[in-house]
Tab-separated table of C-alpha atoms in Angstrom:
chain	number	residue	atom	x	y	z
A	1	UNK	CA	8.010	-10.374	-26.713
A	2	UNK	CA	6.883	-13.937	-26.375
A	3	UNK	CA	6.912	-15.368	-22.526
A	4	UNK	CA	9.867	-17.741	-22.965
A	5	UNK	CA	11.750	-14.819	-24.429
A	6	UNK	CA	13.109	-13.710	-20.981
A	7	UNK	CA	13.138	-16.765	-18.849
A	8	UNK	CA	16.572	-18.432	-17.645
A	9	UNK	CA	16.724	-21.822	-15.949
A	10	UNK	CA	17.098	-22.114	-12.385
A	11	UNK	CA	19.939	-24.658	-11.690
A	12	UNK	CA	18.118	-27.971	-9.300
A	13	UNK	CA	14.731	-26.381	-9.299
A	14	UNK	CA	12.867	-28.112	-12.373
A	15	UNK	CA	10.147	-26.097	-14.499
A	16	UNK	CA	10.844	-23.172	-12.281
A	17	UNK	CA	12.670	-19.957	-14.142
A	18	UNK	CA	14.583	-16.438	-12.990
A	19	UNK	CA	12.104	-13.928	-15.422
A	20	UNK	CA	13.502	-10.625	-16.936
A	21	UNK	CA	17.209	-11.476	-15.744
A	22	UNK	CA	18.674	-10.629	-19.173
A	23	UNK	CA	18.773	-7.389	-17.445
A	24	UNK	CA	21.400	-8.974	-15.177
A	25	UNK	CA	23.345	-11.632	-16.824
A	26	UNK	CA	24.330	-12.547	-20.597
A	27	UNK	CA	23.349	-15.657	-22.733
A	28	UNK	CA	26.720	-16.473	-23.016
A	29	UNK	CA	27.017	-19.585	-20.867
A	30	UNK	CA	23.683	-20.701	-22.307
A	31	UNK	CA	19.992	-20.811	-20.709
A	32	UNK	CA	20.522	-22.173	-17.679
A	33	UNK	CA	22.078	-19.818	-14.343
A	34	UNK	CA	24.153	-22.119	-11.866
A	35	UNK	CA	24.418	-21.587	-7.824
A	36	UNK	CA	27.336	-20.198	-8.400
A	37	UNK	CA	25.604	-17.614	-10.488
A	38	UNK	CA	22.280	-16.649	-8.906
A	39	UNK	CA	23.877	-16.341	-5.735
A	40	UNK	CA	25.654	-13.234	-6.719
A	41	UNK	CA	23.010	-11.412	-7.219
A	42	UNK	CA	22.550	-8.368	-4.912
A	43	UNK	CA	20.883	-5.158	-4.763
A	44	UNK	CA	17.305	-5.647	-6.499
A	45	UNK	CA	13.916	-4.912	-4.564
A	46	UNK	CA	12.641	-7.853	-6.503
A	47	UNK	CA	12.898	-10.813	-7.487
A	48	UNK	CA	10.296	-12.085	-10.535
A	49	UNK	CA	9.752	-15.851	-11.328
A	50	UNK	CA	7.629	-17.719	-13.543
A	51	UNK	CA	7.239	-21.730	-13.735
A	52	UNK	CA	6.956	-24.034	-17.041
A	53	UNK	CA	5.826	-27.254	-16.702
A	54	UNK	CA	3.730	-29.995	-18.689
A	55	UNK	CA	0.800	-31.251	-16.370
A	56	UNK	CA	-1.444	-33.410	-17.399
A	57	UNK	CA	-0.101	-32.983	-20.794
A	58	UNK	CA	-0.471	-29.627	-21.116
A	59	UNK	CA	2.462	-26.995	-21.472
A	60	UNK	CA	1.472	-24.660	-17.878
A	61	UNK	CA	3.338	-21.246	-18.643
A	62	UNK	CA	2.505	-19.045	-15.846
A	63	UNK	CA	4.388	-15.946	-14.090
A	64	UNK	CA	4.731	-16.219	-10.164
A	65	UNK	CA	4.247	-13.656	-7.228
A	66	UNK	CA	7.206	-11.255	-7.374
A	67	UNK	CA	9.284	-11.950	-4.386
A	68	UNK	CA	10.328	-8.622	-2.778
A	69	UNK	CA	14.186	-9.027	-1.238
A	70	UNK	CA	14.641	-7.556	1.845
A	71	UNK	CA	15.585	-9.398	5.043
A	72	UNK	CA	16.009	-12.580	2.350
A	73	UNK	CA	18.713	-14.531	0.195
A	74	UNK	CA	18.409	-15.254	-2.909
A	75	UNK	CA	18.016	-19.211	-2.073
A	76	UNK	CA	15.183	-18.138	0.267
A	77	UNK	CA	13.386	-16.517	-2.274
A	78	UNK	CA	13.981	-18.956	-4.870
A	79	UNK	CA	12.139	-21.505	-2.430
A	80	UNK	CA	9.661	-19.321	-1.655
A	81	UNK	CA	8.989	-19.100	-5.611
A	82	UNK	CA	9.492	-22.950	-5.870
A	83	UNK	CA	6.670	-23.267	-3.292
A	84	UNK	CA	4.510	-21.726	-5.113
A	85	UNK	CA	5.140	-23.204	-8.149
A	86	UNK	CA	4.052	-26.597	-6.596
A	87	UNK	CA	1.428	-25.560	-5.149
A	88	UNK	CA	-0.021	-24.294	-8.317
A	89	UNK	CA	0.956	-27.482	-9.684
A	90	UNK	CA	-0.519	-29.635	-7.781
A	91	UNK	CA	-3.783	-27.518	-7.979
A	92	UNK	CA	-3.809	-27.893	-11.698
A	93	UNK	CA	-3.282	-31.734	-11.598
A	94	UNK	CA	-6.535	-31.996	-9.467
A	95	UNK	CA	-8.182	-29.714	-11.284
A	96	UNK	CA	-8.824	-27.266	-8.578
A	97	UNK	CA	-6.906	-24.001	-10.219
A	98	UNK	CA	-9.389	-21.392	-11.068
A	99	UNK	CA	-8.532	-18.213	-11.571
A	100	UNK	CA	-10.570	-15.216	-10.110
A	101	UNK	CA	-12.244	-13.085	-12.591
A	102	UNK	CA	-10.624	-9.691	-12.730
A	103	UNK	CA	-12.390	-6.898	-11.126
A	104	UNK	CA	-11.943	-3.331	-11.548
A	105	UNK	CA	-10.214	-1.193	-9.385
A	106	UNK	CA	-13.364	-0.068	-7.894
A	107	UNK	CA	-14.542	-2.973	-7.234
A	108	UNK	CA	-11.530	-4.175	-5.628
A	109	UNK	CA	-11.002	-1.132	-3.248
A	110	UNK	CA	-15.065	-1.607	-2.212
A	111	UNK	CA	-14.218	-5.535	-1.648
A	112	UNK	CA	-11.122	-4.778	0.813
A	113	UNK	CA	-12.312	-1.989	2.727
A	114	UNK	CA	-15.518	-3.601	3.680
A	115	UNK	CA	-13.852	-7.075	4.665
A	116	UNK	CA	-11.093	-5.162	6.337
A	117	UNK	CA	-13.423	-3.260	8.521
A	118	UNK	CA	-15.458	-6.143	9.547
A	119	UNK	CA	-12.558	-7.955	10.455
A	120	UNK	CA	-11.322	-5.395	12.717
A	121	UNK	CA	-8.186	-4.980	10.719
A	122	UNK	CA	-9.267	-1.110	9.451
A	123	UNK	CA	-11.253	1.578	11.370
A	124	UNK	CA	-14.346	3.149	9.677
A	125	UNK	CA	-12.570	6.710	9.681
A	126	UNK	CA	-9.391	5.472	7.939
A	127	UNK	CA	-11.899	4.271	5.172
A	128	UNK	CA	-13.828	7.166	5.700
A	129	UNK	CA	-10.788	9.051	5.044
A	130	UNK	CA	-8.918	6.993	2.329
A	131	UNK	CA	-12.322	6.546	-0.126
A	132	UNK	CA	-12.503	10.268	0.049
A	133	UNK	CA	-8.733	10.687	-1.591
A	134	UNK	CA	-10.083	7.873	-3.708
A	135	UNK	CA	-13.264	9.383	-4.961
A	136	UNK	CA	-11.728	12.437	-5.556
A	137	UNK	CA	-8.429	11.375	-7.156
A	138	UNK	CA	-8.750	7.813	-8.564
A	139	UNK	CA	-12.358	7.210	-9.136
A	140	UNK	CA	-12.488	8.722	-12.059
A	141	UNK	CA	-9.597	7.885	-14.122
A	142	UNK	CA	-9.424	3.977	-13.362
A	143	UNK	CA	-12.042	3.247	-11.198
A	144	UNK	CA	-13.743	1.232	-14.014
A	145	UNK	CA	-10.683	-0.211	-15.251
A	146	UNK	CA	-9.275	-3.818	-14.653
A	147	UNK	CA	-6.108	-3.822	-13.241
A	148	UNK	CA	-4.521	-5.279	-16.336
A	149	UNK	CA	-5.077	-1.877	-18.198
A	150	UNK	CA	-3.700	-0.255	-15.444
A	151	UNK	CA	-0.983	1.351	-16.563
A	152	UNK	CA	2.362	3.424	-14.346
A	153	UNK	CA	1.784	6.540	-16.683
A	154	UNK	CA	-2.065	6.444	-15.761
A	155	UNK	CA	-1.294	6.621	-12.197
A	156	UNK	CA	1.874	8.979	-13.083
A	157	UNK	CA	-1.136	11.571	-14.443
A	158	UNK	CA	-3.127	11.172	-10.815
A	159	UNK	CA	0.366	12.233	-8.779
A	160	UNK	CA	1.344	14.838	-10.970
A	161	UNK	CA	-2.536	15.932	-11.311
A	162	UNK	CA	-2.280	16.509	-7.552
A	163	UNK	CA	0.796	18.011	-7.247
A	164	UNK	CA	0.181	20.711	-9.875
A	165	UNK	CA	-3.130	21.525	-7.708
A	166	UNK	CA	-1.002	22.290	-5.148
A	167	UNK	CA	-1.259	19.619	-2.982
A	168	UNK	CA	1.212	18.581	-0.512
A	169	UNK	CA	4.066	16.173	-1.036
A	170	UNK	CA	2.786	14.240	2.257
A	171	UNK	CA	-0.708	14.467	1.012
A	172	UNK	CA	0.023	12.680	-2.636
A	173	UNK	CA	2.329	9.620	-1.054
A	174	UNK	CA	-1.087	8.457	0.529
A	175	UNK	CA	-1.708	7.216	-2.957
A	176	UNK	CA	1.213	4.682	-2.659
A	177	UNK	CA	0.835	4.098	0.718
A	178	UNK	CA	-2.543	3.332	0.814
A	179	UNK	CA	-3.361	1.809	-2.586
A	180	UNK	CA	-0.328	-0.170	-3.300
A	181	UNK	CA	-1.981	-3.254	-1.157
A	182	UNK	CA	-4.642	-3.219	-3.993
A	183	UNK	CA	-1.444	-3.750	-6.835
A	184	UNK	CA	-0.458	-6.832	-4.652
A	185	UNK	CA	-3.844	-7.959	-4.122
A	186	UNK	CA	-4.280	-8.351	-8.082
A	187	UNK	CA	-0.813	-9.723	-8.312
A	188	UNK	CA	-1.482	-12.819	-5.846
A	189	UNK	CA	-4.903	-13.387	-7.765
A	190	UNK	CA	-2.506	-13.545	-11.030
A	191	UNK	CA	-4.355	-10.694	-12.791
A	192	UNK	CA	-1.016	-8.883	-13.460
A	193	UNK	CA	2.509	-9.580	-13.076
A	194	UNK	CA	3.723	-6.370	-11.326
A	195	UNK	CA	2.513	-3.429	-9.628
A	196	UNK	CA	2.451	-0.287	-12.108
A	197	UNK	CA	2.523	1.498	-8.773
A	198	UNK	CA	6.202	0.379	-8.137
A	199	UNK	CA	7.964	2.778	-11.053
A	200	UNK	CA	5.528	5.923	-10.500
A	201	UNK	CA	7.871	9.130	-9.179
A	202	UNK	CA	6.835	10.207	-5.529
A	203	UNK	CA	7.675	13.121	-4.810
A	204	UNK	CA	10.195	12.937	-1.823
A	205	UNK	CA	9.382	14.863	1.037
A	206	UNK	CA	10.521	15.159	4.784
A	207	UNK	CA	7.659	14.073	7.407
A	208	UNK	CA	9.492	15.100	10.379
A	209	UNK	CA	8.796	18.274	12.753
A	210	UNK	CA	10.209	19.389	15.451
A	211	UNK	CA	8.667	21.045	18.568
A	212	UNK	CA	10.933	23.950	19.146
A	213	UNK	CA	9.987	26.094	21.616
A	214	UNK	CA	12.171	28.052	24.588
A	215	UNK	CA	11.979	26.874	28.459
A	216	UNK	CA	9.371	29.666	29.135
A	217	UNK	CA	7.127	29.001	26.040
A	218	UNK	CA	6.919	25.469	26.461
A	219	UNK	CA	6.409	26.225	30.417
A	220	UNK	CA	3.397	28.602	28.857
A	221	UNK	CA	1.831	26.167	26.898
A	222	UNK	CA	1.923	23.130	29.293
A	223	UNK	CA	0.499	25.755	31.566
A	224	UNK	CA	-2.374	26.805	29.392
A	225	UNK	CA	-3.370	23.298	28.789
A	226	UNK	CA	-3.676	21.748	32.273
A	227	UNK	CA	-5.869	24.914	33.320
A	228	UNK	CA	-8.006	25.228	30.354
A	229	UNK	CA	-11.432	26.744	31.452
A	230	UNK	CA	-13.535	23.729	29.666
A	231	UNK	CA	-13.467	20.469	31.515
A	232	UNK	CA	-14.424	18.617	28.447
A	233	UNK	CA	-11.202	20.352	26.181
A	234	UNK	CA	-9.002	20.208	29.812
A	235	UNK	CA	-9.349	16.619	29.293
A	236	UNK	CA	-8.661	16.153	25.739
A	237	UNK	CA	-4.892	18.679	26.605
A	238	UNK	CA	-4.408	15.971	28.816
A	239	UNK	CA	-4.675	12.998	27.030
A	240	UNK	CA	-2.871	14.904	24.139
A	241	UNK	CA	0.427	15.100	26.981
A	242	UNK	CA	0.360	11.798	27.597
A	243	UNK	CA	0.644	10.831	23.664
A	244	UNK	CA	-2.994	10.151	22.611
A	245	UNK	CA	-3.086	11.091	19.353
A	246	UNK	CA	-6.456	13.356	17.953
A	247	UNK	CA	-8.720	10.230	16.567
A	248	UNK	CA	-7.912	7.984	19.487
A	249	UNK	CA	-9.109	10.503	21.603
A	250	UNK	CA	-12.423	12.046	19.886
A	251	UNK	CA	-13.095	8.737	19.084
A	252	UNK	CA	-12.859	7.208	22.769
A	253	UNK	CA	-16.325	5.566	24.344
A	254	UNK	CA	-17.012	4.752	27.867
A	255	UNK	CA	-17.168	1.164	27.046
A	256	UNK	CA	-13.188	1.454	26.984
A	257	UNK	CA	-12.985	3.109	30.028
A	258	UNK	CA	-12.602	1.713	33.741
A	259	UNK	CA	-12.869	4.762	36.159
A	260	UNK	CA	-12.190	2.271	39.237
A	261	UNK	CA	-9.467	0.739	38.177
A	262	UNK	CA	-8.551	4.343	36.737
A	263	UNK	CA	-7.470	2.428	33.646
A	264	UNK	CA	-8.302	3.383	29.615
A	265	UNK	CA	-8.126	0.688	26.542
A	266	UNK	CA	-7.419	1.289	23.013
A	267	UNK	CA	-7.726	-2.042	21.163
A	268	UNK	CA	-5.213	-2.650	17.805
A	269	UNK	CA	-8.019	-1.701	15.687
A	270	UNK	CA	-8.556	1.833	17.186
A	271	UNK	CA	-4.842	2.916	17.124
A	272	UNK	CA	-2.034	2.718	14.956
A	273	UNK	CA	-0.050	-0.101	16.868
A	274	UNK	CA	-0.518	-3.551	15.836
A	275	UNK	CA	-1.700	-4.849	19.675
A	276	UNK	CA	-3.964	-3.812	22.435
A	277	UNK	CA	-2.775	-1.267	24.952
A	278	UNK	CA	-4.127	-0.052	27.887
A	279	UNK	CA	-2.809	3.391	29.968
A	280	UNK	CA	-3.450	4.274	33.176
A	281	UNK	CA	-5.357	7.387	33.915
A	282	UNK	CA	-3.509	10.004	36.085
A	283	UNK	CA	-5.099	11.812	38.986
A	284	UNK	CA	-5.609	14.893	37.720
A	285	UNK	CA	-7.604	12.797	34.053
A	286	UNK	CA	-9.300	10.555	36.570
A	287	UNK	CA	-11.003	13.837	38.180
A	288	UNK	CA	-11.819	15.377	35.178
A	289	UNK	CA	-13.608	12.033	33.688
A	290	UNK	CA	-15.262	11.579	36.435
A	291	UNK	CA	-16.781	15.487	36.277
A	292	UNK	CA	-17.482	15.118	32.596
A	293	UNK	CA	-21.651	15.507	31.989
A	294	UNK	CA	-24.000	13.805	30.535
A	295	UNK	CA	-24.118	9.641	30.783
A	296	UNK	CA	-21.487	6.924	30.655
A	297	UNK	CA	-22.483	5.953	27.033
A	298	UNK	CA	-21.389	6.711	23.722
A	299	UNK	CA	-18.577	9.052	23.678
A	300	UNK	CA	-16.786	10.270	25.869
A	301	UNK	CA	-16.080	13.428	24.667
A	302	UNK	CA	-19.756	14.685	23.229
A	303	UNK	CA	-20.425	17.283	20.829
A	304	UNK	CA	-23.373	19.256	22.582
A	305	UNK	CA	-24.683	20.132	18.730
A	306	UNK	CA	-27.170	18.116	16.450
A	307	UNK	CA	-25.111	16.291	13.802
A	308	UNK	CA	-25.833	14.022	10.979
A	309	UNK	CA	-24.239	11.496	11.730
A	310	UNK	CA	-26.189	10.996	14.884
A	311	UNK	CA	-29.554	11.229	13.801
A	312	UNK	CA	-29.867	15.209	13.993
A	313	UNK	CA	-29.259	14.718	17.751
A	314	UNK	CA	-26.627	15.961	20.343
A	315	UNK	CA	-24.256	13.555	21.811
A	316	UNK	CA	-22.432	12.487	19.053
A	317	UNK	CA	-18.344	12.455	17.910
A	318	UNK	CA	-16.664	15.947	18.215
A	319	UNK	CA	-15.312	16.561	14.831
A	320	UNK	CA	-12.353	18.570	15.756
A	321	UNK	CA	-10.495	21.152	18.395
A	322	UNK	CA	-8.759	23.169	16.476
A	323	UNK	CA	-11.013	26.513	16.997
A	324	UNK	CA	-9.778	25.909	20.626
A	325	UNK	CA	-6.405	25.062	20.182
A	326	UNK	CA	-6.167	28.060	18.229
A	327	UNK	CA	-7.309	30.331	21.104
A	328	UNK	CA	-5.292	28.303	23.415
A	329	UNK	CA	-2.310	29.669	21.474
A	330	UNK	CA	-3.558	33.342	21.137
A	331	UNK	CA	-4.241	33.247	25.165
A	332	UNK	CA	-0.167	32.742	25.771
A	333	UNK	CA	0.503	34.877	22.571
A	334	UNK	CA	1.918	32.062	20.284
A	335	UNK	CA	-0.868	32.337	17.858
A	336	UNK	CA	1.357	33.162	14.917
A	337	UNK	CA	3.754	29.883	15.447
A	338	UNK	CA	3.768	27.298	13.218
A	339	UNK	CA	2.469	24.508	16.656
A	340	UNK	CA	-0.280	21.806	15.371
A	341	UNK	CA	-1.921	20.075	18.568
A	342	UNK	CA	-0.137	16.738	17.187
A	343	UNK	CA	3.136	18.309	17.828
A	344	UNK	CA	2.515	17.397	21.476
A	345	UNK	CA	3.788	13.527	20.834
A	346	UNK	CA	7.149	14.985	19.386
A	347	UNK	CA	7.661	16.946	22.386
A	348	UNK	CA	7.000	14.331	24.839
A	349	UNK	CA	9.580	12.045	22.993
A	350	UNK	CA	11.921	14.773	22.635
A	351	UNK	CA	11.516	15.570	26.311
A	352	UNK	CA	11.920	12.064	27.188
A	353	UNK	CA	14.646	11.625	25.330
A	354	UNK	CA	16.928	14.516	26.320
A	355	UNK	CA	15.951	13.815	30.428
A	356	UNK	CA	18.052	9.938	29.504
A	357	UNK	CA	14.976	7.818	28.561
A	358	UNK	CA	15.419	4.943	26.033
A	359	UNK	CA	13.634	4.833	21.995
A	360	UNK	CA	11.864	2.159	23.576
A	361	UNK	CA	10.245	4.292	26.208
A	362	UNK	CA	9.057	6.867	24.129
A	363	UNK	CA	7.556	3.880	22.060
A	364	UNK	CA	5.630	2.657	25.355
A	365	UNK	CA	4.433	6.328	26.108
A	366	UNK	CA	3.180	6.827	22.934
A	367	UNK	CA	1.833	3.484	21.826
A	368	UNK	CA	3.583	2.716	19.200
């Protein structure tokens, strides 16, 4: 299908076109769509564009950045498009448009991880984390592909690869959530036109659990937790009560932590908010801190045990608690309930919550 094959004027916006709106309105009152007309539409995602203009006399057919809809009118979005279209117009008359040369997706996800992390705008375990689901689900069939042969039943394969392997709904949606940014990455350098990531079939799944547990369990657990024998794992219950979440915690240096002024940071890049937060350290999380052994550098929180990733020496990141947790459960005889440690943050907002407090409270307790 050739380019001008599903383009329809835009009524007062010269050289700039609706693209693929067959789908929404006939030929009948000829090429061109009116206010009148584009202002009815309602209910798509997105909006497409592409601009057609002679420049320096030189037919310019190119298609624009998608314009997704929400929050926006049409009119909004057909400036927005507009915009661009200058823009790109202007950079051709000087001379000055040059576009990228395609990379493959591997080269792509190397690029943005690496600038992301410097920047501060990505920890080194959510890469850590993310390149692993990459290397073992993507690398391999597109990795060395450009994203124009990208295709939605290529990436259709990966999901339903991983699903028949039996992994969890949750667990296969990290490939949209985390590598759509790539699809919109290649879309602003004009390598492609849309995301092939948009029509793949998630499965749907529900993310929510809730910590159900009677008055005299939950008084059992809470219990268990404050007294644990093990300063070091007393501490990390603690934080846990107070919303921390696992990473934030492990993860936690001394640098970020004022025992005088009894006062911990988490800046945006070590957390999931978008902003740095700071919480004040109760009594009981001041005393243990300031019992912890060993010196007020590196973690806070050491792992006694040589480890790779600290040079075959102790001191390093504790990798998990869950051996502990799990006897922490077994010790007040709930070993064979479904409780994860993370479950703590739901029950703190659903305590919060049923004792009166606001959505906006539970947002300040936990960070978010």
């Amino acid at each position: 299908m050739a380019f001008d094959d599903n383009l329809l004027k835009i009524e007062k916006y010269n050289g700039l076109y609706f693209r693929d709106m067959e789908k929404i309105f006939s030929r009948e009152s000829g090429n061109t769509l009116s206010t009148k007309q584009y202002s009815k539409i309602k209910n798509y995602h997105y909006l497409r564009f592409a601009m057609k203009l002679r420049i320096n006399n030189r037919l310019e057919r190119r298609n624009l950045t998608p314009i997704k809809m929400l929050g926006k009118t049409v009119k909004t979005a057909i400036e927005e498009a507009n915009k661009e279209k200058e823009e790109i117009r202007e950079l051709i008359k000087s001379g000055n448009f040059a576009q990228e040369p395609e990379m493959t997706f591997d080269a792509l996800w190397n690029e943005y991880t690496e600038t992301a992390v410097a920047a501060g705008n990505m920890t080194k375990n959510y890469k850590k984390n993310n390149t692993y689901i990459y290397n073992k689900w993507l690398k391999a069939p597109i990795g060395k592909l450009k994203f124009s042969q990208i295709t939605t039943r290529k990436l259709q394969t990966i999901v339903n690869k991983m699903l028949h392997g039996g992994k969890a709904p949750a667990t296969v949606d990290q490939i949209r959530k985390v590598f759509s940014i790539l699809f919109k990455i290649a879309i602003k350098k004009h390598w492609i036109t849309d995301s092939p990531m948009d029509e793949v079939i998630f499965p749907k799944y529900d993310n929510k659990r809730d910590f159900i547990l009677s008055e005299e369990e939950a008084r059992k657990l809470y219990e268990a937790m404050v007294n644990y024998p093990e300063i070091k794992f007393r501490a990390i219950f603690l934080l846990m009560l107070e919303g921390r979440r696992k990473d934030e915690i492990l993860s936690l240096d001394w640098d970020r932590v004022d025992l005088k002024k009894g006062v911990i940071y988490f800046p945006y890049n070590t957390h999931k908010g978008n902003e740095n937060i700071s919480f004040v350290l109760s009594d009981p999380l001041k005393e243990l801190f300031e019992f912890l052994d060993g010196p007020r550098t590196g973690y806070v929180f050491k792992n006694p045990r040589r480890t790779k990733s600290n040079g075959n020496k102790p001191g390093g990141k504790i990798g998990d608690y869950r051996k502990r947790w799990g006897s922490l459960l077994k010790s007040i005889g709930l070993e064979n309930r479904d409780i994860h440690a993370h479950d703590c943050r739901h029950w703190i907002g659903n305590t919060v919550v049923s004792n009166g407090g606001t959505l906006e409270e539970v947002a300040a307790i936990l960070g978010q």
